[in-house]
mmCIF file of C-alpha atoms and ligand atoms in Angstrom:
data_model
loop_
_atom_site.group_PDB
_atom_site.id
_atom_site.type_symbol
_atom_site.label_atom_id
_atom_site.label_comp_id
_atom_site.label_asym_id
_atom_site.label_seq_id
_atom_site.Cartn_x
_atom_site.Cartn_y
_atom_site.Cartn_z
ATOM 1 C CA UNK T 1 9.523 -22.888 1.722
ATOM 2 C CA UNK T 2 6.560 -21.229 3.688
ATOM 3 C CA UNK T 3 7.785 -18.003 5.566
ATOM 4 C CA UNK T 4 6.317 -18.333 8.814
ATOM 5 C CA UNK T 5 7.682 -14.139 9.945
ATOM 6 C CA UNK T 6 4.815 -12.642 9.302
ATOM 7 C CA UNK T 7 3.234 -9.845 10.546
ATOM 8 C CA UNK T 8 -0.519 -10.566 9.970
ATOM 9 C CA UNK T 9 -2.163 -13.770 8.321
ATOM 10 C CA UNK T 10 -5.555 -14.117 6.905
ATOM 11 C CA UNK T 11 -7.110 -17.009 5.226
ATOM 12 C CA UNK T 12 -5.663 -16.807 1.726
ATOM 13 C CA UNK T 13 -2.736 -14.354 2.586
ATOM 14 C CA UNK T 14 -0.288 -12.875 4.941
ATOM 15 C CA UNK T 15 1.881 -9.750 5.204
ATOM 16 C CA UNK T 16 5.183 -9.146 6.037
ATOM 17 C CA UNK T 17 8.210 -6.280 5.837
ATOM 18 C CA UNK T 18 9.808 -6.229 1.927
ATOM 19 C CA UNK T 19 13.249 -7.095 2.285
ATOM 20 C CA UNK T 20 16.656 -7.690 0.444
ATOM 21 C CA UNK T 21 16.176 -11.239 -0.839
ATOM 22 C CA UNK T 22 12.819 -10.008 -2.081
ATOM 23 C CA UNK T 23 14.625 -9.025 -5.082
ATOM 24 C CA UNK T 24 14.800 -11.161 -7.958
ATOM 25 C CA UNK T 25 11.030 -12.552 -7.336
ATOM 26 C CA UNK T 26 9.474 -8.742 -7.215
ATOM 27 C CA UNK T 27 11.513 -8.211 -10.528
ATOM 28 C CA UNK T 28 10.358 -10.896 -12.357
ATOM 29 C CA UNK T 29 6.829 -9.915 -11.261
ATOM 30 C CA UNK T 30 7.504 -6.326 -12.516
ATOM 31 C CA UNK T 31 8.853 -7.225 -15.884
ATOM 32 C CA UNK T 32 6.087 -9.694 -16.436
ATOM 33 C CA UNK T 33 3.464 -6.788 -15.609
ATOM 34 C CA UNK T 34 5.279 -3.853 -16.833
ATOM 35 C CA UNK T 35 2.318 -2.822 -19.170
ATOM 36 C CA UNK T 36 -0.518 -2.418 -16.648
ATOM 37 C CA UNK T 37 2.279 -0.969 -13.908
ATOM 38 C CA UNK T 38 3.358 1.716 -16.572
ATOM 39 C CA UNK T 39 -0.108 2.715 -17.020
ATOM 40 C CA UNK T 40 -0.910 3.239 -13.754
ATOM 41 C CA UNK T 41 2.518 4.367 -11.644
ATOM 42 C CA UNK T 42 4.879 5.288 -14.577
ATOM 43 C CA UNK T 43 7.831 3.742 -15.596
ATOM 44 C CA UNK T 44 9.645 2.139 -13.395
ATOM 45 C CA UNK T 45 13.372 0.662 -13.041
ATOM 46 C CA UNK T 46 13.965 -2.677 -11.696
ATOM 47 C CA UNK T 47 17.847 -2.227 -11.293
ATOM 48 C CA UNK T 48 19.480 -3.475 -7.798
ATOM 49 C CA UNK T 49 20.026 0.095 -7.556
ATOM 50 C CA UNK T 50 16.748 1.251 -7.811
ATOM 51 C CA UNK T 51 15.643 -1.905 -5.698
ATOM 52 C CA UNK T 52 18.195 -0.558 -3.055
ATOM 53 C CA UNK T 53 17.366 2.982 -2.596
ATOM 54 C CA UNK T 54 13.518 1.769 -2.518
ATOM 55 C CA UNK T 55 14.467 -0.354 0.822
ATOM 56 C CA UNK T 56 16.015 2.571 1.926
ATOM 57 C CA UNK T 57 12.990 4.588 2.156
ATOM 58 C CA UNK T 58 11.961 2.099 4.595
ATOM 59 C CA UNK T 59 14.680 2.572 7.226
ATOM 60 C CA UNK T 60 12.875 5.874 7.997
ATOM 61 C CA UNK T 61 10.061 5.802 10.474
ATOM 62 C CA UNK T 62 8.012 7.899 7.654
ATOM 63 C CA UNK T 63 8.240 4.781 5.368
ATOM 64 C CA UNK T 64 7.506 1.034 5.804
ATOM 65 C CA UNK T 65 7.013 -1.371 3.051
ATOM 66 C CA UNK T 66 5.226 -4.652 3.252
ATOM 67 C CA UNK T 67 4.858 -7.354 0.564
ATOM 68 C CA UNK T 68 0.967 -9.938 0.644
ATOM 69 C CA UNK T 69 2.187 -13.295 0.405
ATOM 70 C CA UNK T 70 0.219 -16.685 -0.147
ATOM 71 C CA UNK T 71 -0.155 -18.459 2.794
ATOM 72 C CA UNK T 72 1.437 -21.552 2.736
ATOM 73 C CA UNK T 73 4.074 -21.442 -0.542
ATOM 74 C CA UNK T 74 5.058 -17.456 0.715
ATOM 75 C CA UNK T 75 4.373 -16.778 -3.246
ATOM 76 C CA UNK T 76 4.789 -12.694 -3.742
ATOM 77 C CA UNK T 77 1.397 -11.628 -4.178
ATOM 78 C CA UNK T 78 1.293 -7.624 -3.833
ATOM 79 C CA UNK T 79 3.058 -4.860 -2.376
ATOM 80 C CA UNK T 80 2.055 -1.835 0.123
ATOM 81 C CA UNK T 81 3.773 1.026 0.778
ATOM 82 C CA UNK T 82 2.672 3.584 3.584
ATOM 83 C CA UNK T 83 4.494 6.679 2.810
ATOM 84 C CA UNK T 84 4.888 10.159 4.364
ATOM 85 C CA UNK T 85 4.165 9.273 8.181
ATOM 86 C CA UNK T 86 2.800 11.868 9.974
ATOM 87 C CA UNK T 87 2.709 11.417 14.208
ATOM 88 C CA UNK T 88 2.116 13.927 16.299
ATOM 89 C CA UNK T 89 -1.757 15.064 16.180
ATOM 90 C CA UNK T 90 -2.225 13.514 12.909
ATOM 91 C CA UNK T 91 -1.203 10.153 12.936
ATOM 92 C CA UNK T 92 -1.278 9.564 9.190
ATOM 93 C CA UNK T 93 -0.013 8.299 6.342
ATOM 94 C CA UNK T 94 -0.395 7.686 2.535
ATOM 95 C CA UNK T 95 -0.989 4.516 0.492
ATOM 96 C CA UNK T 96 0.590 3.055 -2.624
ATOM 97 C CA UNK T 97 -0.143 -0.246 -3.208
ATOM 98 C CA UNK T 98 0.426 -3.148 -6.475
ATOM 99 C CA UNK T 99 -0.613 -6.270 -7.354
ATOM 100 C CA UNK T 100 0.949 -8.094 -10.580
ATOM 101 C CA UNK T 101 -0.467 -9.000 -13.893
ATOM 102 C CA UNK T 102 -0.470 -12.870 -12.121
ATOM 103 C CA UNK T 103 -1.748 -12.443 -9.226
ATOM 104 C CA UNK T 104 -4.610 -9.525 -10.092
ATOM 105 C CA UNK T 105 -8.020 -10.592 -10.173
ATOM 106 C CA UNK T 106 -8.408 -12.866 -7.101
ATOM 107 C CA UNK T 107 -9.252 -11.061 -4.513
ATOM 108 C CA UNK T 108 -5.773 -11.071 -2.612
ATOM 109 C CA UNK T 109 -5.348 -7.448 -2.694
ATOM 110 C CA UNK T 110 -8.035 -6.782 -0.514
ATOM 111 C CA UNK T 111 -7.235 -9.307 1.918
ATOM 112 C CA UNK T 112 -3.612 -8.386 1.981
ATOM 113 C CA UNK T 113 -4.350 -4.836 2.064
ATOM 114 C CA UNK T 114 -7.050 -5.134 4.887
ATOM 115 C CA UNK T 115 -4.424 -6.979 6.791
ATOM 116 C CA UNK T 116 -1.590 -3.682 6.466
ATOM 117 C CA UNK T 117 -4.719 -1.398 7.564
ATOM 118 C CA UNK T 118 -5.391 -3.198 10.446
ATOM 119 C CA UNK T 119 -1.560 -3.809 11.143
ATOM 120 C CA UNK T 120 -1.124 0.374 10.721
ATOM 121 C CA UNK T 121 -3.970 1.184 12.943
ATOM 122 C CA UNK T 122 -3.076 -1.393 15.644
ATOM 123 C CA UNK T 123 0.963 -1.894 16.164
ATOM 124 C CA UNK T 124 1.409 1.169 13.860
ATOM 125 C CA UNK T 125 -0.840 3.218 16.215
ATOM 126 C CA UNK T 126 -1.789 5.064 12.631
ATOM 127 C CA UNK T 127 -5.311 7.070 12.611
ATOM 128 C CA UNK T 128 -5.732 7.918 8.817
ATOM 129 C CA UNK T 129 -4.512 6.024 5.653
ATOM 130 C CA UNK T 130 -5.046 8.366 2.419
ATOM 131 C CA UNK T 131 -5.118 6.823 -1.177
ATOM 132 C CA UNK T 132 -4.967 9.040 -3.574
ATOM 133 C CA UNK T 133 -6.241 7.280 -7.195
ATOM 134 C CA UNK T 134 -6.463 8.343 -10.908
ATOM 135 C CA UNK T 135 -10.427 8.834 -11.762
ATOM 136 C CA UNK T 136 -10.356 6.232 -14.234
ATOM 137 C CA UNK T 137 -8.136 3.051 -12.031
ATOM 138 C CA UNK T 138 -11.547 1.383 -11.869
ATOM 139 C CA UNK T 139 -9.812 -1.830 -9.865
ATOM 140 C CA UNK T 140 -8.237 0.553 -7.842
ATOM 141 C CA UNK T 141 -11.525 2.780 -6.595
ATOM 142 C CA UNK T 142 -12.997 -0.882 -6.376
ATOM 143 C CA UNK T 143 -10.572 -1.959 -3.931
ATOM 144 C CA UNK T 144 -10.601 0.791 -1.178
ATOM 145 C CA UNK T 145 -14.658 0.888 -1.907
ATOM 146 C CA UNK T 146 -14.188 -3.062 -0.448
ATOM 147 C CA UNK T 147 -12.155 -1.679 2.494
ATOM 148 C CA UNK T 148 -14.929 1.175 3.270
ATOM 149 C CA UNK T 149 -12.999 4.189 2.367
ATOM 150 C CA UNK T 150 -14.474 7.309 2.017
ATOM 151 C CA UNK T 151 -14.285 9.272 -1.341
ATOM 152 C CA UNK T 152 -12.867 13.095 0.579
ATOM 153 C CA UNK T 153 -12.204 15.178 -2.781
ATOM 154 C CA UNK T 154 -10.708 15.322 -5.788
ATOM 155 C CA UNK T 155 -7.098 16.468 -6.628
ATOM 156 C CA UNK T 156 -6.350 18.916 -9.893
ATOM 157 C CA UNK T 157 -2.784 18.103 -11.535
ATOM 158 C CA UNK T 158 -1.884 15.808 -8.374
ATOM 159 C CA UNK T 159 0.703 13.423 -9.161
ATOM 160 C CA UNK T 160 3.186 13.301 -12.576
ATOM 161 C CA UNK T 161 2.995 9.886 -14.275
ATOM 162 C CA UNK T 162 3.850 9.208 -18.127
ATOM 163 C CA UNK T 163 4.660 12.933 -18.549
ATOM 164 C CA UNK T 164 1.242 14.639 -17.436
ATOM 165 C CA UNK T 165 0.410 15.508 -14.081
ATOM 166 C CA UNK T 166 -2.746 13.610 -13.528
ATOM 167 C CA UNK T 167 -5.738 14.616 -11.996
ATOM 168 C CA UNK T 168 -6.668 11.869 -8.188
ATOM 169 C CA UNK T 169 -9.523 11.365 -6.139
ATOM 170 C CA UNK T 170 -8.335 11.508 -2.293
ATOM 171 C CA UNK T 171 -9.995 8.576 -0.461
ATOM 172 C CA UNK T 172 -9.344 7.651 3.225
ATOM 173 C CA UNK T 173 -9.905 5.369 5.798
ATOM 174 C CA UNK T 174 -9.729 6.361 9.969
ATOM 175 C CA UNK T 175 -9.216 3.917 12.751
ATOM 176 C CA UNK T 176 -12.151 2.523 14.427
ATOM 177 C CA UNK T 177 -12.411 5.297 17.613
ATOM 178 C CA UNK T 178 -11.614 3.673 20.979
ATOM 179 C CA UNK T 179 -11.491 6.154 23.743
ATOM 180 C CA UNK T 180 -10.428 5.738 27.226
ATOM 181 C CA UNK T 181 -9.950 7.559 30.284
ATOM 182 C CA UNK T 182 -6.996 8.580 28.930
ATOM 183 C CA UNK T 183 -7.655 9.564 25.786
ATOM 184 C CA UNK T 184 -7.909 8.457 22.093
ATOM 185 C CA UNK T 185 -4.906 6.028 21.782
ATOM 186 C CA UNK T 186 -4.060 7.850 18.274
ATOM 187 C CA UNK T 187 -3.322 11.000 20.235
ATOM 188 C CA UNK T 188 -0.663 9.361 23.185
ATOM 189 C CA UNK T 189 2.349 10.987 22.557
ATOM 190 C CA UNK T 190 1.136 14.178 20.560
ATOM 191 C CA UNK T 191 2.207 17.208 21.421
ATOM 192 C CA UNK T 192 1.027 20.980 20.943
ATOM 193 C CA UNK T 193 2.129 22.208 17.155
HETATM 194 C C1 COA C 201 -5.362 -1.623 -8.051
HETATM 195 C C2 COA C 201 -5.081 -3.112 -7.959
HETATM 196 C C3 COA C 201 -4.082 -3.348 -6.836
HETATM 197 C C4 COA C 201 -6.399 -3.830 -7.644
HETATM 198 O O1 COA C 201 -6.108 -5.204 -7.596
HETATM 199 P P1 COA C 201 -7.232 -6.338 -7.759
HETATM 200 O O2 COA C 201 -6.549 -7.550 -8.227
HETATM 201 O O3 COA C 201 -8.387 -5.811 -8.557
HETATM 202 O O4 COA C 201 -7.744 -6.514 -6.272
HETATM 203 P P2 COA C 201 -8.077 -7.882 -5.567
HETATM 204 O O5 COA C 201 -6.860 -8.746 -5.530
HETATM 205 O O6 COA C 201 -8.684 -7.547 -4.268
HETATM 206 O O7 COA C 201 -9.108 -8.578 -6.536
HETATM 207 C C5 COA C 201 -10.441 -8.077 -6.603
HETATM 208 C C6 COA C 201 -11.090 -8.568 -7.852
HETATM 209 O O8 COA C 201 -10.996 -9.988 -7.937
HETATM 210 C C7 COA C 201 -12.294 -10.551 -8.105
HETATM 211 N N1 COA C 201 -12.264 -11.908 -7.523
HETATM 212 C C8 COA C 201 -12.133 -13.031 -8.262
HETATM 213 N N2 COA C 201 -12.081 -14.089 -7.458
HETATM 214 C C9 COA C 201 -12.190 -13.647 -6.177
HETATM 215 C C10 COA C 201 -12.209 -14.288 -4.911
HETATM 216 N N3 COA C 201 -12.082 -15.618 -4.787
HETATM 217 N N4 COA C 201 -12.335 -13.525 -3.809
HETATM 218 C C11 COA C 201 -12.467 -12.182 -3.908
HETATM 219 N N5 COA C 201 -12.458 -11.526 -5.108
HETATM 220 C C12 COA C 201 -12.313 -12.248 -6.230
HETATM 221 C C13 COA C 201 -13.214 -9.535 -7.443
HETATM 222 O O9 COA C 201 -14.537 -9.632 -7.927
HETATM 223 C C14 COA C 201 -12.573 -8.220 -7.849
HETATM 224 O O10 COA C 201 -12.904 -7.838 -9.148
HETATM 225 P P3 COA C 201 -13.825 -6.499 -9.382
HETATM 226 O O11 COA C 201 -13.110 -5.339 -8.755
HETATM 227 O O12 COA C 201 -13.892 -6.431 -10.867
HETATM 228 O O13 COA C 201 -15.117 -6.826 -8.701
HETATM 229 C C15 COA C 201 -4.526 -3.668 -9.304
HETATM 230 O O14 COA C 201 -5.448 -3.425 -10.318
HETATM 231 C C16 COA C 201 -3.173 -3.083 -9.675
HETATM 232 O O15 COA C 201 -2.138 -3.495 -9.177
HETATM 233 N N6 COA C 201 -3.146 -2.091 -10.604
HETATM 234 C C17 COA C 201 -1.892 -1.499 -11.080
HETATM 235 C C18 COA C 201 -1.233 -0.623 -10.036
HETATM 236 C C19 COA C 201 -2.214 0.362 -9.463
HETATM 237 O O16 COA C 201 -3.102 0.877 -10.139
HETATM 238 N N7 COA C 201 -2.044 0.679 -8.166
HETATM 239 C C20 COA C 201 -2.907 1.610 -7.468
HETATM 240 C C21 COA C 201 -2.598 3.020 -7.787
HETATM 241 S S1 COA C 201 -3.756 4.108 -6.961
#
């Protein structure tokens, strides 16, 4: 049945929040993709526990988790995380982001993921999403080339996946800048500090 909750559509896909019942589909898609995940993110575990203490990350307001579904059937296409919210002057926050062995290839990813930017720098009131990516993930540098990131430096030892810490570029997108008479609406709210 289509799930007609979501947060953004486009013309192939739509986002929306990851959530409970999200469970058994996002395992299957992880168990039949477990080789090019691995690779990439480490090993992961796709226990209820594990599945449960991931949703939990996203009842803080640092963390929110979103799923790209196909219009229409609501098919599991991809998931987004934007971790480690920053407010305050910064307004920032950090990208991880999947698709599945399936559903790679197709062009969804950057739809669904240009629908969670735009989503983060509108209702999120976000300025700066960061992806940091291995030098190597070719699909991945291809994807935030598509979404007009900029390549800002490269990261010794960054991140500790299959037992080495691995060497990322930093890429990052900022919100389009709208001023006002007020004020840049990425800096309501921010305080000295
Ligand atoms: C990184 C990752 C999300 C990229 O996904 P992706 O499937 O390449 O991205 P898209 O869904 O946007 O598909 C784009 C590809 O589909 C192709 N494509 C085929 N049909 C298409 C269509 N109708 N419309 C648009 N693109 C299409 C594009 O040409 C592009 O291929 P290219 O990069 O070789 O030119 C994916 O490789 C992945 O999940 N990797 C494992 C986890 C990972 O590395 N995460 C990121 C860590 S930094």
């Amino acid at each position: 049945m289509a799930i007609t909750s979501y947060l953004r559509q486009g013309p192939r896909v739509a986002i929306r929040h990851v959530r409970r019942q999200d469970y058994d589909e996002l395992t299957a898609l992880a168990q039949d993709s477990a080789e090019m995940l691995r690779r990439w993110l480490g090993a992961r575990e796709n226990t209820v526990e594990a599945f449960e203490s991931y949703l939990k990350r996203f009842e803080q307001p640092t963390h929110e988790g979103f799923v790209i579904c196909l219009r229409g059937t609501g098919a599991i296409l991809g998931g987004v995380n934007i971790n480690n919210i920053v407010r305050g002057t910064l307004q920032s926050g950090t990208l991880g982001y999947t698709a599945y062995a399936s559903t790679t290839g197709h062009g969804y990813m950057t739809e669904g993921l240009r629908l969670v930017i735009q989503h983060a720098f509108g209702e999120l009131g976000l300025h700066r999403l960061e992806a940091n990516i291995q030098p190597d993930n070719t699909p991945s540098l291809n994807l935030v080339k598509r979404l007009g990131f900029q390549r800002e430096g490269y990261s010794a030892a960054f991140q500790f996946i299959n037992g080495e810490w691995r060497d990322h570029e930093r890429w990052a997108i900022t919100a389009p800048q709208t001023t006002n008479q007020d004020g840049c609406r990425s800096c309501e709210g921010a305080s000295l500090g």
